[in-house]
Amino acid sequence: MSERTAAGTDTSTGAGNASPAAVRPTIRMVADLAGVSTATVSYVLSGRGSGSKGPGVKEETTRRVRDAAEELGYRPNQAARAVRTGKTQTVLLSMTMLQDPWSLEVVEAVSAQARSHGLTPLIMADDDWNVALERTQADAVFIDAVKPAQRSALAGLASRGLKLVVFDSTVEPDGFDVVRSDDLRGCRELVDHLLDGWDDVACLGPGASRTDRGRAAAFHSALADRGRTAPENRVADIDGSPESAYAGALKLLTPEDRPRAIYATSDYIAISAVHAAQSLGLVVGKDIAIAGVGNTLAGERLSPALTSVGPRNLLGRVAELMVQLATDQRPVGELHDFPWEVWERASTGKPV
Amino acid sequence: MSERTAAGTDTSTGAGNASPAAVRPTIRMVADLAGVSTATVSYVLSGRGSGSKGPGVKEETTRRVRDAAEELGYRPNQAARAVRTGKTQTVLLSMTMLQDPWSLEVVEAVSAQARSHGLTPLIMADDDWNVALERTQADAVFIDAVKPAQRSALAGLASRGLKLVVFDSTVEPDGFDVVRSDDLRGCRELVDHLLDGWDDVACLGPGASRTDRGRAAAFHSALADRGRTAPENRVADIDGSPESAYAGALKLLTPEDRPRAIYATSDYIAISAVHAAQSLGLVVGKDIAIAGVGNTLAGERLSPALTSVGPRNLLGRVAELMVQLATDQRPVGELHDFPWEVWERASTGKPV
DNA sequence: TTGTAGGCGTTATCAA
DNA sequence: TTGATAACGCCTACAA
């Protein structure tokens, strides 16, 4: 390309190579080959040549254009298209903790929805997104967490025309959308439910995160409100990794006088606990009740299905929101609150 | 924007709102405000106004332009820039298994390098990348796996001008780069090394993947070549998850007559095994030797550091390659072979 | 040292 | 039903 052909004089030979060098065919070349104007090619190729919308193009012309495009291997230049239309056909997910399974569920949910609408989902893994988002031109951007120092940058990005969906409970809409989903009230509800049904409930977690610690606090305050405190052997702190969750669950469950129920501070921790219990020969939902937090897909799919607390279909609705924003089917700047509910499933005894 | 202001007549008021609507400032507005031409703005803002390269712009003018840009909150339109220059300042990582920790290491390594060169790293999580890559305009693309059906599409993408780096050992360069790193020979070397030093070696793994099964096979063939076969209680199949690795390791290590060394089919499995051993009170590197495969950062950072086998700094070199390709500092179409070596560390007894 | 002007590959508005 | 042609925002010879 920009390199000079090594020491050669004739650059265009090459034994009749089939590859058309690195010259990318443009819409004009297609037009020339098909014997029509670039406008017509544009109509045909952007699917606007037929249907009720655009200026119907004749069947025969359509075919000629398609053939020419095919023959040249034409692919539209997205950058040029974006300059003209202001759209990139792209949604961006800014994920600070890609190693977190929840992030992957978000990615999965939004990607599926986006793809089905012709949008390309892209991920940006950087907790310091300020710089990178300045440049992006995605049609909609999801931000999974905002650090205090970043809070002020959001409105600026939005005023630039970027459509932001911010998942954070410490922030108010201001030209961008906010998805809020308060977990603490829900956690408390779940713990109360467990304490009502089982006399001896243990807490597995928290892991390292602040979120987890808040969820563990809900356990202790629920106990406190009943005039009780948790014995030491009914609490297992872990570091957040699946293995340490597994190990922590073993520690809780191995002794003879094991608890009757386990409240885990996330679904993923709960899933590890279910596996640990099963490895000890316990029947989950009968010998031991286990519940998690988050109402994740992974928990719902587990066998036995995991009792949990969380919003109804949060991911699906976020995905839908992203698509609607990207396609201008919805105004920006709204607050979306997803209340939490308890989902009782087989892992605490209730059949599915 | 394209929505009409609800039932209102006057669209421009709004109580003297500070935000300049959603009209994005262009280079021309900056020029007008600074009282110079767009060319001068372009020179200044792309840093070409000073230095030996471009047409040195006067100090005073530079300042005026900078101020104007600042005041308007000007941000260059990447799409327009891309049309002109053919570069997007972006590298794309196509990752089929984002849940795999190795993928995250790739992301981490390439991202860091890319960012330090002013390139924005983006991730695409879709094992079916054919469609999406057709549209992308990234300056370089990393592909972490190619399914048989996708093999033929690679050359096509490359001939379109895309710079591809394909990580796959079943494919030859053809207008795109290939990174190859044969693990089997290395695995065999590691197993031989273990068998030389310890009489009783167990195998932890494989997980679900084909890669893992090949690595387990290396264990058995090494044994076979010495006229031995692995007793049943010296092999633990797992499903690839950290918990099952942990559980598998417990099963190997809990009985009195435990093996003296464990060969795990990946570093991540090995790390789970180290944790399991430690939870049993064993001193890894003394009571039990544990080795993994892949020579990952996570293993190197473990305590004790994990003996492993793998290429020297593969990720760093891949990252460098991506940047060089993206910035046209290197021709396309090369084969990069990264041979594997055994890295003996503290987890098998040798001090760091 | 700065400005003019042309062009990158599209899409969209007209007029034919 | 189709074709000229003017943008879109930016970069960059070249001229001044």
XYZ file of C-alpha atoms (C1' of nucleotides) in Angstrom:
736
model
C 0.000 0.000 0.000
C 1.918 2.993 1.147
C 5.034 0.848 0.990
C 6.958 0.951 -2.219
C 7.194 -2.317 -4.088
C 10.602 -3.670 -3.229
C 13.172 -2.685 -5.826
C 10.776 -3.436 -8.631
C 9.881 -1.250 -11.576
C 6.636 -2.790 -12.683
C 4.191 -2.742 -9.812
C 1.106 -3.959 -11.585
C 2.181 -7.399 -12.733
C 2.351 -10.371 -10.435
C 1.581 -13.333 -12.665
C -2.032 -12.420 -13.271
C -2.906 -12.457 -9.639
C -6.615 -12.806 -9.018
C -6.700 -10.354 -6.142
C -7.650 -6.838 -7.275
C -4.808 -5.311 -5.279
C -6.006 -3.437 -2.231
C -8.150 -0.955 -4.111
C -11.532 -0.963 -2.532
C -14.358 -0.648 -5.008
C -16.491 2.454 -4.532
C -20.093 3.079 -5.338
C -19.006 4.909 -8.464
C -17.212 1.877 -9.870
C -20.338 -0.151 -9.328
C -22.377 2.536 -11.060
C -20.046 2.590 -14.041
C -20.045 -1.156 -14.394
C -23.816 -1.325 -14.162
C -24.229 1.635 -16.472
C -26.276 3.674 -14.011
C -25.699 6.625 -11.703
C -24.344 6.446 -8.206
C -27.697 7.542 -6.908
C -29.372 4.493 -8.333
C -26.750 2.220 -6.859
C -27.247 3.830 -3.498
C -30.994 3.326 -3.731
C -30.699 -0.298 -4.637
C -27.973 -1.242 -2.198
C -29.454 0.448 0.818
C -32.680 -1.439 0.195
C -34.486 1.788 -0.467
C -35.040 1.077 -4.136
C -38.122 -1.002 -3.488
C -40.893 -0.872 -0.945
C -43.122 2.070 -0.281
C -40.368 4.384 0.912
C -38.038 5.367 -1.865
C -38.272 5.935 -5.584
C -38.973 2.414 -6.845
C -36.177 1.211 -9.087
C -36.966 -0.991 -12.042
C -36.552 -4.708 -11.504
C -34.094 -5.042 -14.345
C -31.923 -2.149 -13.120
C -31.904 -3.528 -9.633
C -30.533 -6.791 -10.903
C -27.817 -5.126 -12.947
C -26.679 -3.124 -9.951
C -26.656 -6.159 -7.694
C -24.629 -8.129 -10.184
C -22.106 -5.363 -10.641
C -21.695 -4.944 -6.884
C -21.258 -8.659 -6.486
C -18.725 -8.887 -9.269
C -16.577 -6.131 -7.819
C -17.003 -7.369 -4.271
C -18.307 -3.982 -3.288
C -18.759 -3.198 0.397
C -20.083 0.175 1.473
C -17.651 2.424 3.272
C -19.112 2.818 6.732
C -17.141 5.928 7.521
C -18.446 7.759 4.493
C -21.933 6.619 5.258
C -21.560 7.856 8.805
C -20.431 11.277 7.674
C -23.541 11.625 5.623
C -26.123 10.055 7.885
C -24.653 10.676 11.295
C -25.278 7.045 12.164
C -22.716 4.298 12.539
C -25.045 1.322 12.928
C -23.153 0.540 16.069
C -23.860 0.322 19.789
C -21.105 0.467 22.330
C -20.945 -1.218 25.717
C -18.509 0.245 28.164
C -17.780 -2.476 30.694
C -15.454 -1.888 33.589
C -15.380 -5.470 34.863
C -15.458 -7.804 31.946
C -14.377 -10.668 34.168
C -17.642 -10.331 36.038
C -20.212 -12.804 34.718
C -22.904 -10.180 34.989
C -21.066 -8.064 32.427
C -21.130 -10.956 30.040
C -24.862 -11.308 30.489
C -25.286 -7.672 29.613
C -23.109 -8.112 26.574
C -25.050 -11.168 25.545
C -28.461 -9.593 25.961
C -27.706 -6.307 24.271
C -25.698 -7.909 21.491
C -28.490 -10.261 20.519
C -31.053 -7.502 20.413
C -28.740 -5.131 18.571
C -27.783 -7.655 15.938
C -31.381 -8.482 15.229
C -31.834 -4.833 14.335
C -28.795 -4.622 12.095
C -26.647 -2.882 14.683
C -23.140 -4.048 15.471
C -22.435 -4.404 19.184
C -18.972 -3.371 20.314
C -17.382 -3.542 23.743
C -14.966 -1.198 25.366
C -13.188 -2.614 28.397
C -11.754 0.310 30.255
C -12.844 1.750 33.551
C -11.403 5.028 32.401
C -13.734 5.647 29.504
C -13.650 9.422 29.451
C -11.036 9.746 26.761
C -12.239 6.984 24.521
C -15.876 8.005 24.588
C -14.930 11.466 23.408
C -14.062 9.968 20.079
C -16.663 7.310 19.636
C -19.520 7.753 17.242
C -21.707 4.871 18.343
C -25.440 5.363 17.968
C -25.939 4.452 21.619
C -23.594 3.783 24.505
C -24.120 1.742 27.631
C -22.004 2.593 30.664
C -22.030 0.034 33.433
C -20.524 2.131 36.207
C -19.371 5.647 36.808
C -16.646 6.616 39.213
C -17.154 9.811 41.218
C -14.543 11.623 39.147
C -16.347 10.712 35.949
C -19.749 11.887 37.011
C -19.374 15.382 35.647
C -18.247 14.206 32.227
C -21.533 12.522 31.419
C -23.554 15.618 30.642
C -20.784 16.875 28.393
C -20.780 13.715 26.345
C -24.541 13.837 26.104
C -24.593 17.442 24.944
C -22.256 16.418 22.162
C -25.096 14.303 20.855
C -24.011 10.941 22.235
C -26.853 8.808 23.493
C -25.865 7.428 26.855
C -27.473 4.803 29.022
C -25.885 4.925 32.446
C -26.295 2.078 34.882
C -25.660 3.694 38.219
C -27.807 4.579 41.177
C -25.862 7.668 42.218
C -26.639 9.678 39.117
C -29.619 11.579 37.739
C -30.628 11.858 34.075
C -29.240 14.974 32.415
C -29.425 14.650 28.681
C -28.689 10.952 29.110
C -30.696 7.981 30.316
C -30.209 6.373 33.677
C -31.045 2.804 34.559
C -31.516 2.347 38.254
C -32.196 -0.811 40.129
C -31.946 -0.591 43.864
C -30.826 -3.920 45.241
C -30.779 -3.283 48.978
C -34.507 -3.211 49.573
C -34.836 -6.424 47.577
C -32.055 -8.133 49.476
C -33.692 -7.287 52.725
C -36.953 -8.742 51.475
C -35.233 -11.969 50.490
C -33.449 -12.324 53.825
C -36.688 -11.703 55.687
C -38.340 -14.348 53.594
C -35.610 -16.819 54.432
C -35.705 -15.994 58.128
C -39.448 -16.527 58.118
C -39.146 -20.006 56.663
C -35.924 -21.341 58.142
C -34.674 -20.884 61.666
C -30.982 -21.249 60.889
C -29.793 -19.111 57.986
C -26.157 -18.512 57.021
C -24.611 -15.824 54.868
C -22.116 -16.645 52.120
C -20.278 -13.535 51.060
C -19.554 -10.742 50.712
C -16.885 -10.897 48.045
C -14.552 -7.997 47.541
C -16.938 -5.497 45.987
C -18.812 -2.714 47.667
C -22.035 -3.987 46.166
C -21.511 -7.301 47.890
C -20.817 -5.710 51.210
C -24.087 -3.816 51.090
C -25.900 -7.030 50.385
C -24.272 -8.717 53.346
C -25.246 -5.774 55.522
C -28.884 -6.417 54.603
C -28.464 -9.867 56.143
C -27.136 -8.549 59.399
C -29.656 -5.759 59.771
C -32.522 -8.166 59.147
C -31.176 -10.354 61.938
C -30.700 -7.356 64.177
C -34.291 -6.280 63.685
C -35.292 -9.629 65.097
C -33.038 -9.206 68.064
C -30.549 -11.744 66.803
C -26.939 -11.674 65.644
C -25.183 -14.068 63.332
C -22.902 -16.635 65.017
C -19.410 -16.701 63.584
C -19.870 -20.093 61.967
C -22.848 -18.796 60.043
C -20.928 -16.242 58.025
C -18.287 -17.000 55.392
C -16.368 -14.165 53.854
C -14.839 -14.859 50.492
C -12.798 -13.006 47.913
C -15.347 -13.109 45.120
C -13.772 -15.835 43.001
C -15.823 -18.937 42.217
C -13.298 -21.141 43.973
C -13.357 -19.184 47.157
C -17.148 -19.244 47.053
C -16.970 -22.990 46.655
C -14.522 -23.303 49.506
C -16.580 -21.009 51.704
C -19.702 -23.053 51.063
C -17.852 -26.245 51.959
C -16.785 -24.673 55.223
C -20.368 -23.779 56.061
C -21.829 -27.108 55.032
C -19.297 -29.701 56.081
C -19.854 -29.603 59.876
C -22.622 -31.789 61.305
C -24.655 -28.875 62.635
C -24.981 -27.120 59.314
C -27.384 -24.257 58.641
C -30.746 -24.971 57.035
C -30.497 -22.175 54.505
C -27.819 -20.084 52.822
C -28.182 -16.521 51.668
C -25.465 -15.798 49.096
C -24.692 -12.219 48.138
C -24.821 -12.943 44.414
C -26.230 -15.560 42.122
C -22.758 -16.621 41.076
C -21.697 -17.200 44.640
C -24.936 -19.108 45.183
C -24.255 -21.284 42.176
C -20.873 -22.242 43.584
C -22.609 -23.050 46.840
C -25.103 -25.300 45.092
C -22.244 -27.195 43.492
C -20.457 -27.499 46.804
C -23.595 -28.790 48.509
C -24.145 -31.318 45.773
C -20.567 -32.524 46.007
C -21.308 -33.306 49.663
C -24.325 -35.372 48.664
C -26.851 -32.843 49.882
C -30.096 -32.352 48.011
C -30.477 -28.646 47.378
C -34.019 -27.511 48.035
C -34.519 -30.248 50.565
C -31.511 -30.796 52.825
C -30.407 -27.242 52.326
C -32.031 -24.121 50.904
C -29.841 -21.788 48.868
C -30.758 -18.370 47.501
C -28.804 -15.799 45.563
C -29.074 -12.186 44.531
C -29.404 -10.713 41.044
C -31.934 -12.955 39.359
C -29.492 -13.883 36.627
C -30.084 -16.125 33.686
C -27.392 -18.486 34.947
C -29.296 -18.947 38.188
C -32.580 -19.480 36.456
C -31.025 -22.157 34.281
C -29.332 -23.954 37.131
C -30.615 -27.281 38.329
C -32.323 -26.864 40.685
C -33.395 -23.413 39.568
C -32.040 -20.792 41.888
C -34.232 -18.727 44.158
C -33.098 -15.162 43.836
C -34.117 -11.559 44.045
C -33.832 -9.075 41.270
C -35.569 -7.065 38.631
C -37.806 -8.653 36.068
C -35.936 -9.026 32.787
C -33.671 -6.064 33.380
C -31.271 -7.059 30.659
C -33.940 -7.500 28.041
C -35.367 -4.104 28.744
C -31.988 -2.433 28.741
C -31.266 -4.063 25.417
C -34.511 -2.804 24.005
C -33.818 0.655 25.326
C -30.428 0.738 23.647
C -31.896 -0.223 20.303
C -34.677 2.304 20.557
C -32.280 5.074 21.393
C -29.926 4.099 18.607
C -32.729 4.172 16.093
C -34.263 7.428 17.322
C -37.428 5.741 18.428
C -37.267 7.209 21.859
C -36.298 10.529 23.431
C -33.202 10.747 25.587
C -32.883 11.781 29.204
C -35.260 9.407 30.946
C -34.974 7.600 34.233
C -35.698 3.888 34.170
C -36.350 2.310 37.515
C -36.461 -1.462 37.772
C -37.789 -2.581 41.121
C -36.623 -5.847 42.616
C -38.815 -8.825 43.412
C -38.187 -12.163 45.071
C -38.211 -15.103 42.658
C -38.837 -18.268 44.570
C -37.579 -21.341 42.767
C -36.595 -24.935 43.439
C -33.325 -24.245 45.240
C -35.285 -23.247 48.330
C -37.819 -26.017 48.106
C -40.619 -24.601 46.053
C -40.907 -26.616 42.848
C -40.475 -24.765 39.579
C -33.205 16.335 17.203
C -35.257 14.724 14.496
C -38.166 14.735 16.936
C -40.367 17.765 16.874
C -40.565 19.720 20.101
C -43.727 18.536 21.746
C -46.636 20.771 20.810
C -44.454 23.827 21.205
C -43.955 26.672 18.800
C -40.719 28.124 20.018
C -38.032 25.474 19.913
C -35.055 27.602 20.764
C -35.930 28.821 24.225
C -35.609 26.701 27.292
C -34.893 29.187 30.048
C -31.504 30.184 28.751
C -30.132 26.694 28.990
C -26.355 26.544 28.953
C -26.145 23.519 26.698
C -25.693 24.504 23.043
C -28.489 22.208 21.905
C -27.216 19.106 20.187
C -25.454 20.865 17.365
C -21.952 19.561 17.174
C -19.356 22.194 16.458
C -17.422 21.653 13.256
C -13.988 22.704 12.272
C -15.491 25.604 10.368
C -17.173 27.064 13.434
C -13.878 26.934 15.260
C -12.204 28.664 12.334
C -14.810 31.395 12.247
C -14.575 32.009 15.958
C -10.794 32.137 15.861
C -10.819 34.269 12.760
C -8.703 31.892 10.722
C -9.248 29.344 7.970
C -10.261 25.743 8.474
C -6.878 24.674 7.226
C -5.148 26.471 10.040
C -7.465 24.888 12.569
C -6.765 21.489 11.132
C -3.029 22.119 11.324
C -3.147 23.204 14.914
C -5.545 20.600 16.199
C -3.885 17.621 14.591
C -0.623 18.715 16.158
C 0.868 19.282 12.778
C 1.110 23.019 13.255
C 4.389 22.754 15.042
C 7.343 20.413 14.842
C 9.376 19.718 11.746
C 6.554 18.138 9.784
C 3.919 20.648 8.844
C 3.761 24.321 8.050
C 4.623 25.900 11.401
C 1.760 27.987 12.679
C 2.433 31.174 14.612
C 2.311 30.861 18.373
C -0.378 33.478 18.707
C -2.607 31.879 16.070
C -2.209 28.505 17.684
C -3.437 29.887 20.951
C -6.458 31.563 19.395
C -7.438 28.344 17.682
C -7.032 26.313 20.844
C -9.150 28.758 22.793
C -11.885 28.760 20.205
C -11.975 24.974 20.074
C -12.102 24.813 23.831
C -14.874 27.353 24.046
C -17.052 25.549 21.571
C -16.249 22.148 23.004
C -15.072 21.050 19.607
C -14.363 17.363 19.047
C -13.196 16.141 15.669
C -15.651 13.986 13.790
C -13.953 10.610 13.557
C -16.062 9.432 10.679
C -15.144 12.389 8.519
C -11.532 11.981 9.442
C -11.726 8.320 8.543
C -13.167 9.068 5.131
C -10.306 11.348 4.415
C -7.425 9.396 5.931
C -8.662 5.826 5.696
C -7.725 5.317 9.336
C -10.060 5.001 12.288
C -7.493 5.015 15.094
C -9.101 1.834 16.272
C -8.093 -1.789 16.742
C -10.650 -4.530 16.998
C -10.430 -7.757 18.952
C -12.763 -10.495 17.878
C -13.113 -12.816 20.848
C -15.243 -15.925 20.655
C -15.018 -16.870 24.324
C -14.982 -13.774 26.414
C -15.704 -15.823 29.513
C -12.335 -17.475 29.087
C -9.705 -15.772 31.255
C -7.177 -16.056 28.472
C -9.343 -13.836 26.295
C -9.268 -11.203 28.963
C -5.497 -11.354 29.085
C -5.385 -10.773 25.359
C -7.750 -7.849 25.718
C -5.680 -6.428 28.522
C -2.367 -6.750 26.739
C -3.473 -5.404 23.394
C -5.561 -2.644 24.918
C -2.709 -1.284 26.970
C -0.369 -1.220 24.027
C -2.960 0.236 21.689
C -3.948 2.994 24.053
C -0.376 4.050 24.555
C -0.244 4.646 20.812
C -3.433 6.622 20.653
C -5.485 3.748 19.281
C -8.836 2.827 20.781
C -9.231 -0.898 21.491
C -12.659 -2.340 20.812
C -13.954 -5.842 21.381
C -16.394 -7.835 19.353
C -17.845 -10.846 21.128
C -19.333 -13.063 18.501
C -18.108 -16.380 17.253
C -19.860 -15.618 14.001
C -17.780 -12.640 12.964
C -18.121 -12.901 9.208
C -20.939 -10.439 8.884
C -19.720 -7.888 11.370
C -16.173 -7.788 10.061
C -17.456 -6.968 6.612
C -18.473 -3.591 7.916
C -15.729 -2.732 10.318
C -13.090 -0.196 9.468
C -10.645 -0.888 12.260
C -7.004 -0.302 11.469
C -6.162 -3.817 12.624
C -8.231 -6.797 13.682
C -7.324 -9.702 15.938
C -9.256 -12.930 15.492
C -8.851 -15.468 18.242
C -10.289 -18.503 16.525
C -11.599 -19.501 13.137
C -14.193 -22.165 12.579
C -13.759 -24.387 9.525
C -16.627 -22.663 7.742
C -15.027 -19.284 8.255
C -11.617 -20.205 6.926
C -12.344 -19.175 3.370
C -13.648 -15.753 4.347
C -10.322 -14.568 5.716
C -8.598 -13.925 2.416
C -11.605 -11.997 1.206
C -11.554 -9.683 4.167
C -7.839 -9.177 3.754
C -8.128 -8.332 0.079
C -10.599 -5.649 1.026
C -7.737 -3.959 2.831
C -8.471 -5.123 6.368
C -5.402 -5.992 8.379
C -6.038 -9.294 10.083
C -4.091 -11.111 12.750
C -5.416 -14.628 13.020
C -4.620 -16.782 16.014
C -5.104 -20.272 14.733
C -2.798 -23.132 13.930
C -4.865 -24.584 11.114
C -4.471 -21.633 8.797
C -1.745 -20.194 6.560
C -1.045 -16.511 5.917
C -2.760 -15.223 2.793
C -2.851 -11.486 2.802
C -3.310 -11.626 6.552
C -1.017 -12.427 9.456
C -1.108 -15.672 11.355
C 0.031 -16.179 14.911
C 0.826 -19.764 15.640
C 1.853 -21.307 18.886
C 1.903 -25.053 19.006
C 1.133 -26.223 22.512
C 1.335 -29.981 22.203
C 5.085 -30.294 21.908
C 5.482 -28.024 24.907
C 2.965 -29.958 26.970
C 4.809 -33.136 26.283
C 8.026 -31.514 27.393
C 6.462 -30.389 30.652
C 4.972 -33.782 31.400
C 8.306 -35.450 30.699
C 9.943 -33.013 33.032
C 7.449 -33.821 35.772
C 7.798 -37.563 35.253
C 11.555 -37.246 35.515
C 11.363 -35.498 38.863
C 8.366 -37.101 40.571
C 7.360 -40.728 40.481
C 3.664 -40.190 41.040
C 2.107 -37.599 38.765
C -1.626 -36.978 38.357
C -3.509 -35.186 35.607
C -6.154 -32.581 36.377
C -8.300 -31.951 33.343
C -9.205 -31.881 30.576
C -12.074 -29.443 30.688
C -14.638 -29.369 27.956
C -12.541 -27.876 25.170
C -10.744 -29.637 22.393
C -7.566 -27.798 23.302
C -7.715 -29.255 26.780
C -8.245 -32.764 25.547
C -5.144 -32.552 23.399
C -3.165 -31.432 26.413
C -4.435 -34.340 28.459
C -3.476 -36.687 25.650
C 0.099 -35.445 25.946
C 0.037 -36.691 29.522
C -1.100 -40.150 28.595
C 1.234 -40.580 25.672
C 4.187 -39.525 27.805
C 3.225 -42.195 30.316
C 2.722 -44.733 27.575
C 6.174 -44.047 26.188
C 7.530 -45.093 29.571
C 5.474 -48.245 29.554
C 3.072 -46.958 32.155
C -0.600 -46.085 32.242
C -2.399 -43.693 34.556
C -4.339 -45.316 37.409
C -7.928 -44.149 37.611
C -7.387 -42.206 40.812
C -4.648 -40.188 39.145
C -6.890 -38.573 36.566
C -9.687 -36.088 37.295
C -11.920 -34.971 34.482
C -13.650 -31.663 35.006
C -15.996 -29.431 33.095
C -13.717 -26.454 32.787
C -15.266 -24.236 35.435
C -13.083 -23.028 38.306
C -15.303 -24.762 40.839
C -15.120 -28.095 39.143
C -11.356 -27.696 38.918
C -11.296 -26.981 42.620
C -13.485 -29.974 43.363
C -11.408 -32.187 41.088
C -8.224 -31.149 42.840
C -9.781 -31.887 46.222
C -10.677 -35.348 45.008
C -7.102 -35.997 43.934
C -5.519 -34.553 47.042
C -7.771 -35.553 49.907
C -6.938 -39.300 50.085
C -3.908 -40.332 52.158
C -1.990 -41.713 49.212
C -2.025 -38.575 47.211
C 0.109 -37.969 44.116
C 3.373 -36.040 44.448
C 2.739 -33.802 41.464
C -0.206 -32.532 39.449
C -0.171 -31.668 35.791
C -3.117 -29.388 35.056
C -4.194 -28.822 31.462
C -4.339 -25.057 31.862
C -2.944 -22.427 34.165
C -6.420 -21.572 35.387
C -7.139 -25.137 36.348
C -3.754 -25.249 38.032
C -4.536 -22.131 39.998
C -7.722 -23.693 41.311
C -5.677 -26.732 42.261
C -3.198 -24.594 44.176
C -6.042 -23.048 46.129
C -7.532 -26.459 46.842
C -4.188 -27.793 48.045
C -3.700 -24.803 50.282
C -7.168 -25.208 51.764
C -6.062 -28.712 52.790
C -3.014 -27.297 54.540
C -0.562 -28.545 51.947
C 2.474 -26.472 51.061
C 2.555 -26.170 47.307
C 6.058 -26.627 45.957
C 6.972 -28.884 48.871
C 4.196 -31.303 49.829
C 2.819 -31.196 46.319
C 4.099 -29.928 42.993
C 1.604 -28.297 40.660
C 2.180 -27.179 37.076
C -0.091 -25.614 34.489
C -0.146 -24.892 30.806
C -0.195 -21.559 29.019
C 2.330 -19.491 30.922
C -0.265 -16.889 31.793
C 0.221 -13.716 33.736
C -2.199 -14.963 36.358
C -0.017 -17.986 36.974
C 3.158 -15.963 37.126
C 1.600 -13.693 39.713
C 0.272 -16.504 41.851
C 1.857 -17.282 45.153
C 3.740 -19.532 44.835
C 4.469 -18.631 41.234
C 3.155 -21.301 38.917
C 5.388 -23.560 36.900
C 4.004 -23.640 33.414
C 4.807 -24.097 29.766
C 4.129 -21.584 27.077
C 5.514 -19.009 24.744
C 7.642 -16.145 25.942
C 5.561 -13.024 26.181
C 3.168 -14.031 23.431
C 0.613 -11.427 24.379
C 3.073 -8.591 24.429
C 4.355 -9.493 21.015
C 0.876 -9.867 19.587
C -0.011 -6.467 20.994
C 3.044 -4.939 19.385
C 2.208 -6.600 16.109
C -1.289 -5.179 16.142
C -0.036 -1.678 16.718
C 2.589 -1.947 14.022
C 0.076 -3.198 11.515
C -2.408 -0.514 12.430
C 0.175 2.178 11.956
C 1.570 0.795 8.708
C 4.930 0.067 10.217
C 4.928 -3.479 9.057
C 3.835 -5.398 5.961
C 0.915 -7.788 6.138
C 0.825 -11.490 5.437
C 3.487 -12.854 7.745
C 3.589 -15.983 9.836
C 4.548 -15.547 13.465
C 5.572 -18.684 15.265
C 5.960 -18.597 19.016
C 7.624 -21.734 20.324
C 6.790 -22.997 23.782
C 9.234 -23.337 26.639
C 8.972 -24.755 30.152
C 8.986 -22.091 32.861
C 9.991 -23.657 36.137
C 8.777 -21.690 39.118
C 8.093 -22.108 42.821
C 4.942 -24.215 42.534
C 7.086 -27.225 41.648
C 9.759 -26.528 44.212
C 12.275 -24.405 42.399
C 12.413 -21.007 44.075
C 11.625 -17.964 41.957
C 2.723 31.777 7.863
C -1.945 31.285 6.211
C -5.886 30.710 2.881
C -8.235 28.487 -1.234
C -10.075 24.746 -3.087
C -10.622 19.965 -4.234
C -11.741 15.515 -2.924
C -12.649 11.206 0.262
C -17.449 7.811 -0.502
C -21.895 8.366 0.770
C -26.800 9.939 0.866
C -30.532 13.079 -0.323
C -32.862 16.680 -2.966
C -34.252 17.937 -7.009
C -35.325 18.042 -11.696
C -35.733 15.467 -15.869
C -37.933 5.563 -12.967
C -33.418 7.694 -13.104
C -29.513 11.164 -13.073
C -27.026 15.537 -11.722
C -25.416 17.583 -8.006
C -24.971 19.467 -3.485
C -23.826 18.495 0.910
C -21.527 15.811 5.265
C -16.742 17.236 8.061
C -12.271 16.759 7.459
C -7.422 16.859 5.429
C -3.866 18.594 2.353
C -1.591 20.147 -2.001
C -0.743 24.333 -3.673
C -0.989 29.109 -4.054
C -0.568 33.485 -1.917
